[in-house]
XYZ file of C-alpha atoms in Angstrom:
727
model
C -45.937 3.214 27.092
C -45.129 6.106 24.768
C -42.345 5.676 22.268
C -39.479 8.187 22.370
C -39.905 10.874 19.746
C -37.692 10.408 16.738
C -35.608 13.374 15.653
C -34.184 14.199 12.257
C -30.490 13.248 12.011
C -27.710 13.604 9.439
C -25.980 10.544 8.030
C -22.276 11.011 7.437
C -19.576 8.913 5.766
C -16.817 9.784 8.241
C -13.229 9.507 6.983
C -12.439 6.455 9.123
C -11.811 2.795 8.124
C -15.203 1.517 9.320
C -17.803 0.037 6.983
C -20.844 2.095 7.974
C -22.458 5.540 7.958
C -22.783 7.442 11.240
C -25.689 9.563 12.475
C -25.298 13.059 13.953
C -27.519 15.845 15.196
C -27.073 19.312 13.698
C -27.738 22.962 14.452
C -31.048 24.273 13.044
C -29.176 26.930 11.061
C -27.103 24.200 9.345
C -30.054 22.195 7.990
C -30.334 24.206 4.768
C -26.593 23.791 4.182
C -26.766 19.992 4.481
C -27.051 18.856 0.873
C -25.783 15.373 -0.085
C -22.170 15.684 -1.184
C -21.021 18.494 1.122
C -18.251 17.814 3.619
C -18.761 18.341 7.338
C -16.744 18.268 10.556
C -17.971 15.382 12.712
C -16.684 14.441 16.185
C -15.540 10.828 16.268
C -13.866 9.105 19.234
C -12.635 12.376 20.762
C -11.326 13.629 17.441
C -12.688 15.996 14.831
C -12.952 14.227 11.473
C -14.024 15.222 7.991
C -16.945 13.305 6.525
C -19.412 13.513 3.637
C -23.091 14.168 4.315
C -25.133 11.495 2.513
C -28.723 12.235 3.598
C -31.159 12.524 6.482
C -32.548 9.797 8.697
C -34.548 9.666 11.944
C -33.500 8.341 15.335
C -34.490 8.519 18.992
C -30.879 8.079 20.168
C -28.937 10.999 21.628
C -26.282 11.975 19.101
C -23.139 14.035 18.861
C -23.545 17.239 16.856
C -21.953 18.169 13.543
C -19.504 20.968 14.316
C -19.434 22.674 10.910
C -20.478 22.398 7.262
C -17.337 22.933 5.195
C -18.700 23.387 1.645
C -21.221 25.899 0.303
C -22.075 23.503 -2.541
C -21.688 19.706 -2.906
C -18.134 18.623 -3.725
C -19.533 15.250 -4.872
C -22.464 15.488 -7.290
C -25.564 13.261 -7.207
C -24.394 10.456 -9.487
C -20.941 10.462 -7.876
C -22.584 10.000 -4.488
C -24.557 7.034 -5.803
C -21.476 5.512 -7.444
C -19.280 5.866 -4.341
C -21.923 4.440 -1.984
C -22.592 1.572 -4.417
C -18.852 0.835 -4.625
C -18.456 0.875 -0.837
C -21.345 -1.592 -0.492
C -20.301 -3.918 -3.335
C -16.595 -4.010 -2.459
C -17.306 -4.315 1.298
C -15.351 -1.117 1.931
C -15.513 1.818 4.348
C -17.511 4.580 2.600
C -15.576 7.337 4.363
C -12.245 5.912 3.255
C -13.529 5.715 -0.311
C -14.708 9.351 -0.311
C -11.395 10.480 1.185
C -9.476 8.667 -1.571
C -11.436 10.004 -4.534
C -11.917 13.676 -3.627
C -9.554 16.658 -3.522
C -6.642 16.231 -1.103
C -7.354 18.790 1.610
C -6.454 18.933 5.289
C -8.851 20.022 8.045
C -7.658 23.119 9.862
C -9.091 25.291 12.643
C -8.704 28.970 13.457
C -9.913 31.370 16.175
C -12.208 34.145 14.893
C -13.261 37.347 16.730
C -16.368 39.443 16.046
C -17.831 42.546 17.780
C -21.172 42.246 19.539
C -23.873 44.951 19.630
C -22.959 45.908 23.223
C -21.619 49.433 23.666
C -18.202 49.769 25.343
C -17.449 52.070 28.238
C -13.998 53.366 29.015
C -11.310 50.968 27.743
C -7.556 50.599 27.843
C -5.697 51.455 24.629
C -4.983 47.904 23.446
C -8.626 46.846 23.990
C -9.854 49.959 22.153
C -7.553 49.137 19.237
C -9.008 45.652 19.036
C -12.612 46.896 18.860
C -11.724 49.668 16.398
C -10.032 47.132 14.092
C -13.020 44.785 14.122
C -15.163 46.309 11.381
C -15.550 42.739 10.085
C -15.010 39.251 11.410
C -11.278 38.518 11.575
C -9.008 35.616 12.421
C -6.722 35.923 15.457
C -3.487 36.318 13.479
C -4.951 38.923 11.115
C -6.470 40.888 13.994
C -3.247 40.790 16.019
C -1.245 42.119 13.076
C -3.805 44.880 12.453
C -3.601 45.980 16.101
C 0.180 45.778 16.338
C -0.040 43.049 18.988
C 1.348 39.565 19.329
C -1.185 36.713 19.288
C -0.492 36.173 23.012
C -1.159 39.855 23.808
C -4.326 39.735 21.708
C -5.570 36.627 23.493
C -5.012 38.196 26.917
C -6.820 41.430 26.018
C -9.628 39.635 24.151
C -10.468 37.423 27.147
C -11.562 40.486 29.115
C -13.598 41.805 26.151
C -15.336 38.459 25.728
C -16.114 38.298 29.459
C -17.666 41.783 29.362
C -19.834 40.855 26.345
C -18.153 43.251 23.894
C -16.460 40.558 21.817
C -17.453 37.159 20.532
C -14.804 34.473 20.104
C -15.324 31.194 18.311
C -13.475 28.484 16.397
C -13.976 28.084 12.663
C -13.063 25.057 10.551
C -11.746 25.166 7.018
C -9.941 22.959 4.515
C -6.404 23.771 3.436
C -5.507 24.168 -0.193
C -6.864 27.366 -1.612
C -3.626 27.919 -3.512
C -3.700 27.378 -7.264
C -1.629 24.750 -9.005
C 1.269 25.609 -11.248
C 1.063 24.453 -14.832
C 2.511 20.967 -15.042
C 4.205 18.876 -17.645
C 1.135 17.355 -19.296
C 0.218 20.849 -20.518
C 3.624 21.695 -21.943
C 3.053 20.384 -25.448
C 0.384 19.046 -27.712
C 0.734 17.176 -30.953
C -0.100 18.913 -34.198
C -2.549 16.323 -35.473
C -4.935 16.587 -38.395
C -8.092 14.501 -38.347
C -7.898 11.557 -40.738
C -9.394 12.313 -44.151
C -11.312 9.050 -43.972
C -11.949 6.351 -41.409
C -11.868 2.676 -42.273
C -15.213 0.956 -42.774
C -14.796 -0.768 -39.399
C -13.985 2.515 -37.636
C -17.015 4.169 -39.241
C -19.291 1.344 -38.141
C -18.062 1.600 -34.550
C -18.358 5.413 -34.497
C -21.869 5.331 -35.939
C -23.098 2.693 -33.487
C -21.655 4.326 -30.353
C -22.606 7.865 -31.499
C -26.219 6.656 -31.503
C -25.793 5.483 -27.893
C -24.351 8.890 -26.953
C -27.321 10.660 -28.535
C -29.886 8.343 -26.932
C -28.122 8.463 -23.548
C -29.060 4.822 -22.992
C -26.001 3.670 -21.003
C -25.168 1.011 -23.627
C -21.851 -0.849 -23.274
C -19.682 -1.603 -26.308
C -16.591 -3.775 -26.382
C -14.262 -2.333 -29.016
C -11.920 -5.180 -29.896
C -9.180 -3.821 -32.124
C -5.782 -5.133 -33.062
C -2.812 -3.061 -31.934
C -2.416 -0.186 -34.396
C -5.991 -0.513 -35.736
C -7.008 3.052 -34.823
C -8.932 2.678 -31.563
C -7.659 6.068 -30.334
C -9.058 7.812 -33.422
C -12.417 6.208 -32.674
C -12.227 7.551 -29.100
C -11.469 11.066 -30.401
C -14.370 10.970 -32.901
C -16.747 9.823 -30.138
C -15.474 12.513 -27.787
C -16.415 15.103 -30.424
C -19.906 13.607 -30.594
C -20.255 13.815 -26.797
C -19.121 17.464 -26.764
C -21.488 18.312 -29.615
C -24.324 16.834 -27.554
C -23.421 19.202 -24.713
C -21.885 16.442 -22.601
C -18.544 15.361 -21.225
C -16.182 12.403 -21.521
C -14.101 10.385 -19.063
C -11.204 8.488 -20.661
C -9.430 5.959 -18.443
C -5.938 4.613 -19.127
C -4.300 1.854 -17.049
C -1.021 3.605 -16.218
C -0.196 7.189 -15.249
C 2.616 7.108 -17.831
C 0.027 6.669 -20.592
C -1.750 9.927 -19.731
C 1.193 11.833 -21.237
C 0.597 10.539 -24.777
C -3.201 10.685 -24.582
C -3.232 14.225 -23.188
C -1.009 15.451 -26.027
C -3.191 13.802 -28.667
C -6.494 14.943 -27.207
C -5.301 18.470 -26.410
C -4.457 18.904 -30.115
C -8.160 18.361 -30.877
C -9.717 19.860 -27.725
C -7.188 22.436 -26.458
C -9.385 24.072 -23.795
C -11.400 21.092 -22.601
C -8.825 18.706 -21.107
C -8.413 17.924 -17.405
C -6.107 15.302 -15.932
C -6.812 13.228 -12.812
C -4.524 10.619 -11.298
C -2.744 9.875 -8.036
C 0.534 11.391 -9.240
C -0.806 14.966 -9.210
C 0.156 17.345 -6.433
C -2.728 18.091 -4.022
C -2.964 21.654 -5.352
C -3.089 20.503 -8.970
C -5.681 17.841 -8.169
C -7.899 20.427 -6.433
C -7.686 22.778 -9.400
C -8.497 20.028 -11.901
C -11.417 18.907 -9.715
C -12.807 22.475 -9.746
C -12.367 22.814 -13.518
C -14.333 19.598 -14.060
C -17.099 20.307 -11.547
C -17.774 23.845 -12.816
C -17.788 22.761 -16.485
C -14.567 24.420 -17.658
C -13.070 21.013 -18.531
C -15.339 18.549 -20.334
C -12.808 15.841 -21.216
C -11.139 14.042 -18.298
C -8.126 11.801 -18.935
C -6.644 9.789 -16.130
C -5.866 6.511 -14.443
C -8.088 4.442 -12.153
C -9.379 7.173 -9.803
C -10.544 9.376 -12.706
C -13.730 7.282 -12.854
C -14.831 9.416 -9.879
C -14.417 12.718 -11.766
C -17.241 15.171 -10.831
C -18.477 15.480 -14.433
C -21.994 16.805 -14.996
C -23.953 15.619 -18.051
C -21.579 12.746 -18.671
C -22.164 11.311 -22.158
C -19.189 9.013 -22.796
C -16.894 6.780 -20.724
C -13.930 5.122 -22.445
C -11.813 2.464 -20.739
C -8.700 1.921 -22.865
C -6.851 -1.404 -22.428
C -9.879 -2.583 -20.446
C -8.261 -5.969 -19.775
C -5.460 -4.440 -17.715
C -5.171 -5.492 -14.072
C -4.058 -1.971 -13.083
C -7.723 -0.921 -13.055
C -8.148 -3.062 -9.925
C -6.932 -1.254 -6.813
C -4.597 -3.462 -4.790
C -5.173 -1.686 -1.468
C -8.527 -1.108 0.221
C -11.021 -0.145 -1.131
C -10.390 -2.840 -3.759
C -12.527 -1.361 -6.535
C -12.173 -2.108 -10.250
C -12.474 1.112 -12.285
C -13.420 -0.838 -15.426
C -16.422 -2.373 -13.667
C -17.334 0.943 -12.046
C -17.381 2.500 -15.535
C -20.166 0.061 -16.440
C -22.069 0.982 -13.253
C -21.577 4.708 -13.883
C -22.923 4.321 -17.418
C -26.069 2.815 -15.937
C -26.421 5.678 -13.434
C -25.913 8.492 -15.955
C -26.943 7.048 -19.312
C -23.427 7.633 -20.665
C -22.235 5.332 -23.448
C -19.481 3.020 -22.207
C -16.671 1.871 -24.513
C -14.302 -0.889 -23.361
C -11.333 -0.947 -25.747
C -8.631 -3.591 -26.072
C -6.630 -5.709 -28.478
C -6.781 -8.485 -25.874
C -10.129 -8.150 -24.062
C -10.602 -9.721 -20.648
C -12.347 -13.067 -20.832
C -15.245 -11.685 -18.792
C -15.818 -8.764 -21.188
C -15.567 -10.889 -24.328
C -17.888 -13.477 -22.782
C -20.394 -10.687 -22.054
C -20.134 -9.469 -25.652
C -20.687 -12.924 -27.141
C -23.700 -13.416 -24.867
C -25.278 -10.113 -25.917
C -24.785 -8.259 -22.632
C -22.369 -5.900 -24.403
C -22.330 -4.852 -28.046
C -19.221 -5.918 -29.978
C -17.392 -3.780 -32.549
C -14.220 -5.153 -34.117
C -11.267 -3.474 -35.840
C -9.506 -6.352 -37.574
C -6.998 -4.406 -39.693
C -4.242 -1.963 -38.882
C -4.461 1.569 -40.303
C -3.601 1.687 -44.050
C -3.697 -2.132 -43.989
C -0.228 -2.209 -42.452
C 0.763 -5.795 -41.638
C 1.078 -7.118 -38.112
C 4.731 -7.654 -37.168
C 6.264 -11.009 -38.003
C 6.841 -12.953 -34.777
C 9.220 -15.855 -34.242
C 10.404 -17.811 -31.216
C 14.093 -18.459 -30.608
C 15.732 -20.640 -27.967
C 17.529 -19.064 -25.032
C 21.277 -19.531 -24.856
C 21.570 -22.968 -23.218
C 25.054 -22.473 -21.750
C 23.978 -19.166 -20.189
C 26.957 -17.236 -21.569
C 24.802 -14.745 -23.463
C 21.982 -12.957 -21.709
C 20.118 -12.396 -24.978
C 20.108 -14.644 -28.045
C 22.506 -13.665 -30.824
C 19.523 -13.082 -33.145
C 18.270 -10.306 -30.862
C 21.639 -8.494 -30.871
C 21.836 -8.772 -34.652
C 18.364 -7.313 -35.120
C 19.040 -4.386 -32.762
C 22.248 -3.514 -34.616
C 20.503 -3.879 -37.965
C 17.798 -1.411 -36.842
C 20.398 1.036 -35.547
C 22.072 0.967 -38.955
C 18.779 1.945 -40.561
C 18.050 4.728 -38.063
C 15.200 2.728 -36.493
C 14.452 1.835 -32.865
C 14.189 -1.328 -30.767
C 12.383 -2.353 -27.601
C 13.560 -5.084 -25.207
C 10.750 -6.182 -22.917
C 11.305 -8.172 -19.721
C 8.784 -7.995 -16.916
C 11.246 -8.085 -14.025
C 13.274 -5.284 -12.444
C 16.844 -5.378 -11.160
C 20.059 -7.116 -12.210
C 19.418 -10.519 -10.585
C 16.258 -11.800 -8.931
C 18.153 -13.773 -6.279
C 21.629 -13.962 -4.761
C 22.736 -17.446 -3.663
C 25.663 -18.660 -1.548
C 27.824 -21.207 -3.417
C 28.732 -22.994 -0.189
C 25.459 -23.482 1.721
C 23.114 -22.736 -1.247
C 21.142 -20.282 0.915
C 19.358 -17.486 -1.002
C 19.703 -14.068 0.673
C 16.188 -13.131 1.725
C 14.327 -10.189 3.192
C 14.026 -10.373 7.001
C 10.597 -8.693 6.812
C 9.095 -10.662 3.911
C 9.289 -14.256 2.709
C 10.913 -13.296 -0.603
C 14.454 -13.160 -1.905
C 16.237 -9.837 -2.185
C 16.814 -8.561 -5.722
C 20.326 -7.497 -6.709
C 20.624 -3.960 -8.121
C 24.104 -3.287 -9.473
C 23.540 0.482 -9.343
C 24.770 1.066 -5.805
C 25.628 -2.634 -5.305
C 22.611 -3.248 -3.114
C 20.034 -5.937 -2.394
C 16.469 -4.646 -2.381
C 13.085 -6.063 -1.360
C 10.420 -5.105 -3.901
C 7.667 -5.589 -1.310
C 8.696 -3.584 1.766
C 11.638 -1.523 0.467
C 14.230 -3.101 2.821
C 17.754 -2.775 1.377
C 21.325 -3.647 2.338
C 24.710 -3.429 0.629
C 25.769 -6.670 -1.047
C 27.133 -8.661 1.929
C 30.808 -9.629 2.058
C 30.000 -12.838 3.937
C 27.030 -15.195 3.699
C 24.475 -14.335 6.421
C 23.816 -18.083 6.913
C 27.189 -19.898 6.817
C 29.636 -16.928 6.980
C 31.452 -17.962 3.781
C 33.252 -14.966 2.240
C 32.043 -13.376 -1.027
C 31.008 -16.657 -2.626
C 27.740 -15.609 -4.225
C 26.109 -16.487 -7.521
C 23.637 -14.095 -9.111
C 20.601 -15.838 -10.609
C 17.758 -14.573 -12.738
C 17.503 -11.700 -15.169
C 15.983 -8.247 -14.819
C 15.805 -4.993 -16.744
C 18.978 -3.595 -15.196
C 21.015 -6.664 -16.118
C 19.690 -6.564 -19.690
C 20.532 -2.863 -19.979
C 24.094 -3.450 -18.722
C 24.539 -6.394 -21.087
C 23.438 -4.307 -24.093
C 25.804 -1.480 -23.125
C 28.582 -4.078 -23.106
C 27.859 -5.675 -26.485
C 26.691 -2.492 -28.296
C 28.686 0.274 -26.551
C 27.747 2.983 -29.069
C 23.998 2.469 -28.688
C 21.878 5.092 -26.916
C 20.006 2.912 -24.416
C 17.486 3.841 -21.721
C 15.589 1.742 -19.195
C 11.975 2.249 -18.111
C 10.912 0.603 -14.864
C 10.005 1.663 -11.335
C 13.672 2.157 -10.468
C 14.499 4.587 -13.306
C 11.063 6.216 -13.304
C 9.842 6.476 -9.692
C 7.895 9.621 -10.636
C 5.622 10.333 -13.565
C 7.895 13.184 -14.719
C 10.819 10.781 -15.167
C 8.602 8.231 -16.947
C 7.270 10.946 -19.276
C 10.838 12.084 -20.011
C 12.045 8.589 -20.948
C 9.016 7.960 -23.179
C 9.264 11.403 -24.770
C 12.934 10.911 -25.684
C 12.137 7.534 -27.215
C 9.199 8.955 -29.178
C 11.414 11.761 -30.531
C 14.049 9.238 -31.649
C 16.712 10.371 -29.180
C 16.931 6.834 -27.739
C 17.831 3.878 -29.957
C 17.001 1.022 -27.574
C 14.448 1.040 -24.764
C 14.612 -1.708 -22.123
C 11.566 -1.976 -19.921
C 8.912 -3.788 -17.937
C 5.178 -3.848 -18.660
C 5.200 -0.022 -18.447
C 6.533 -0.128 -22.035
C 3.925 -2.583 -23.326
C 0.746 -0.610 -22.754
C -0.828 1.583 -25.386
C 2.226 3.522 -26.572
C 2.514 4.463 -30.254
C 6.106 4.763 -31.512
C 6.180 5.209 -35.294
C 9.907 4.393 -35.654
C 9.881 1.254 -33.463
C 10.458 -1.675 -35.830
C 11.916 -4.410 -33.599
C 10.862 -5.847 -30.242
C 12.500 -8.609 -28.216
C 10.383 -10.277 -25.522
C 12.574 -11.996 -22.930
C 11.372 -14.846 -20.674
C 7.893 -14.696 -22.178
C 6.551 -17.600 -20.146
C 7.348 -16.165 -16.682
C 3.693 -15.472 -15.882
C 2.687 -19.045 -16.715
C 4.467 -20.260 -13.577
C 2.207 -18.177 -11.326
C -0.398 -20.207 -9.387
C -3.201 -17.999 -10.675
C -6.137 -18.914 -12.920
C -5.478 -15.728 -14.956
C -1.824 -16.595 -15.714
C -2.539 -17.661 -19.319
C -4.643 -14.551 -19.944
C -1.918 -12.295 -18.548
C 0.756 -14.016 -20.629
C -1.245 -13.740 -23.852
C -2.037 -10.090 -23.130
C 1.508 -9.050 -22.277
C 3.095 -10.803 -25.255
C 0.466 -9.482 -27.677
C 0.635 -5.942 -26.303
C 4.444 -5.857 -26.253
C 4.588 -7.184 -29.808
C 1.888 -4.705 -30.819
C 4.124 -1.685 -30.117
C 6.124 -2.746 -33.175
C 5.724 -1.786 -36.844
C 2.926 0.732 -36.325
C 4.517 3.195 -38.781
C 5.111 2.690 -42.473
C 8.271 0.571 -42.079
C 6.796 -2.672 -40.766
C 8.177 -4.589 -37.830
C 9.569 -7.805 -36.409
C 9.359 -9.497 -33.012
C 11.556 -12.173 -31.418
C 10.364 -14.083 -28.360
C 12.848 -15.955 -26.181
C 12.226 -18.299 -23.291
C 8.843 -19.424 -24.613
C 7.087 -22.743 -24.098
C 4.564 -24.372 -26.387
C 1.681 -23.136 -24.223
C -1.385 -22.075 -26.193
C -1.225 -18.537 -24.721
C 2.125 -17.910 -26.430
C 1.277 -19.928 -29.513
C -1.820 -17.831 -30.214
C -0.016 -14.576 -29.318
C 2.569 -15.364 -32.006
C -0.292 -15.619 -34.511
C -2.047 -12.463 -33.185
C -5.136 -14.666 -32.809
C -7.305 -13.561 -29.894
C -10.314 -15.662 -30.942
C -8.261 -18.873 -30.862
C -6.866 -17.976 -27.456
C -10.353 -17.209 -26.133
C -11.672 -20.562 -27.407
C -8.954 -22.498 -25.544
C -8.995 -20.414 -22.372
C -12.776 -20.305 -21.950
C -12.850 -24.104 -21.995
C -10.150 -24.243 -19.311
C -12.083 -21.757 -17.163
C -15.329 -23.662 -17.586
C -13.736 -26.964 -16.562
C -12.159 -25.366 -13.479
C -15.244 -23.328 -12.559
C -13.501 -19.944 -12.586
C -14.846 -16.567 -13.843
C -16.790 -15.858 -15.973
C -18.565 -19.050 -14.803
C -18.410 -18.063 -11.137
C -17.698 -15.118 -8.879
C -14.898 -14.935 -6.310
C -14.074 -13.160 -3.079
C -10.550 -13.355 -1.693
C -9.872 -13.003 2.035
C -6.368 -12.298 3.329
C -5.591 -12.817 7.025
C -2.442 -11.364 8.582
C -0.819 -11.012 11.992
C 2.565 -10.096 13.430
C 2.298 -13.211 15.630
C 2.846 -16.295 13.455
C 1.589 -18.864 15.954
C -1.553 -16.910 16.823
C -2.395 -16.579 13.124
C -1.796 -20.281 12.474
C -3.982 -21.265 15.438
C -6.773 -18.955 14.239
C -6.623 -20.380 10.724
C -6.651 -24.012 11.890
C -9.611 -23.199 14.110
C -11.411 -21.551 11.183
C -10.791 -24.619 9.024
C -12.194 -26.896 11.757
C -15.094 -24.661 12.733
C -16.078 -22.958 9.491
C -19.282 -20.965 10.119
C -22.339 -22.085 8.127
C -22.189 -20.386 4.726
C -25.083 -19.524 2.385
C -26.046 -22.276 -0.101
C -23.897 -22.332 -3.239
C -20.807 -20.776 -1.640
C -17.673 -22.939 -1.756
C -14.793 -22.081 0.622
C -11.259 -22.830 -0.611
C -8.702 -22.675 2.200
C -7.499 -21.159 4.438
C -3.899 -21.883 3.438
C -0.581 -20.071 3.794
C -0.276 -17.276 1.240
C 2.261 -17.799 -1.536
C 4.195 -14.816 -0.194
C 3.910 -15.880 3.421
C 5.335 -12.776 5.094
C 5.292 -9.108 4.055
C 6.516 -6.247 6.281
C 6.872 -8.622 9.237
C 3.248 -9.730 9.058
C 2.458 -13.388 8.367
C -0.282 -14.124 5.861
C -2.896 -16.806 5.187
C -5.536 -16.624 2.513
C -8.751 -18.234 1.389
C -11.091 -17.909 -1.564
C -14.870 -18.041 -1.695
C -16.464 -19.173 -4.933
C -20.127 -18.987 -5.905
C -22.641 -17.699 -8.430
C -24.340 -14.831 -6.620
C -22.744 -11.697 -5.163
C -25.196 -11.443 -2.255
C -24.419 -14.944 -0.956
C -20.665 -14.407 -1.343
C -20.826 -11.096 0.545
C -22.743 -12.714 3.378
C -20.246 -15.598 3.518
C -17.275 -13.216 3.710
C -18.852 -11.264 6.568
C -19.669 -14.456 8.495
C -16.059 -15.616 8.191
C -14.783 -12.205 9.279
C -17.036 -12.351 12.379
C -15.784 -15.866 13.252
C -12.078 -14.967 13.332
C -10.114 -13.685 16.349
C -10.348 -9.867 16.456
C -6.534 -9.619 16.747
C -6.174 -10.969 13.212
C -6.028 -8.460 10.356
C -8.540 -9.200 7.591
C -8.745 -7.785 4.058
C -11.713 -8.701 1.843
C -11.211 -8.435 -1.912
C -14.344 -8.765 -4.053
C -13.615 -9.974 -7.618
C -9.854 -10.292 -6.952
C -7.530 -9.869 -9.923
C -4.332 -11.220 -8.379
C -4.192 -13.006 -5.061
C -0.734 -14.121 -3.891
């Protein structure tokens, strides 16, 4: 029996949430246009979808045909294709969804196009003659109608007859919206007037020399740059960027928060005025498209951005810098759950670019890799000009609860104001009160869509859910027992601290930086810019204020409720606490005036104890022992699986069945759970979770897929490889 002949087919990552590539046939005239990285129009389930062509295969199955090739040249270059496909495979993600998320934001559109044939017309009516006379070139329906003085309806009616008689050809053409250029945006408004330092410290020189060699050799080496806050890591990045440019290559610099791009862009644009491009999710679609083009055609050779900038289409990449590499913001919370820090390491291997992971508080995994020789380690142990680290002391919170902040904090803020200096009050919780409780029945007012309490925001007197956005005015009667206006407001947030400070220091110029006051990057940039210029005396904020900022006149920081993270049921809680306290304290005393830090609400936990001493090595020694005893990373790998359903009973039944009838898992994989998620309900969907622990990625991936296949298809499932937070 003869085998069916196999035909050449195109593989496409279609922009749909399915974890596979799809095969399509194609027109012979399109074969030369099909280069990996171009976008195509592919029919999928009775719809026309955009997808990315990834390569050719062979099949004997009858296939649907690609309708159009949208790009004349690849939008994703060769190493970007490899990185994206690797990420989709490793993170068990849909490749099409990943490509859609990382590329320019463009919408598929379709238009009708008319073109004359070679047939010669006979006698025609006037409107038909006008149509043929106007068609010296191929034209869209609207353009042709306007040229002929007809409506589109009149054109369509007349054209039908011309098409039928063979004088006119009509077809549909596909294109992507977004040819308009972006307006200049705020990041480009200013740049700092910075002069290169006359000399680098010996430690800076050693780091620059070592990594410059890696840039020259293009060996993909990874260096962990551990440097105390204020030790000059940014100057090292700038020196290395110069080396990369001199070698004819480009640089990608990642920062953990969009708000940080503002300061980095200003500093780098002062040194490289014509080479900077910015990529992050806060850009308008038009601006993102323009920046993408500038990078891909070589006009911009230094890319600064948040997580998604790791996918910048940079040719001849020589240097990748991940600033604040420990930060959890590099891990994407929604699917695909990639970690940009880890992808930077992969990209270095694909391109030969030198990879620099910078932090004052490195992740345990990165420091463990450095100590074991997988990464090189360069250390900056002193601040610039040997400036001292700020003095840190712990004070007790006010036991009777009458004062929101300790008296010592108020005194220090007023003292700094008298000297023309600035203060920062850091508390990692938004709102005025984290819960509102009835005095009669003791019921906490909760969100009807999520299993969390509503947070009180005094601006507008509303209760807000920070998970689904549900909000209501502060109720006049208790929803549970109907008691009237008998509520107590518990917990402290940024808004409450700001209001308290306005009350006790009415003349102070105070601003607040959190997601409520800065919902857009422009507002965040404005608040930070005013503080940097000295227009604000006191800044109250969440972790947005603790990351990477350099304020020369900031000499006092208060850290409120420092041990909040330690109460989280998460093996990284100590690491997060140490990092946040150290980073928040590190914003202080970076200029010539020195600084002081007060921590309130602190326990005797080693994370806070070592943060007070600015001693990362001591913290690492204690924490690595705790991780080893518990068997958590870096001594194992994890995959988190979240199950959710709108039907609570169906989900519970499915989870109990899974626990009873767990499918056979590969050797060495340990299942933990399933159990109810800590936040049991979000947006009216109930949630259970489980964790898989093991040594090898391949076995863990296989285990996750077996569990997914064993669960009722009505249950929503999200797989998170190497989870950072899992509540």
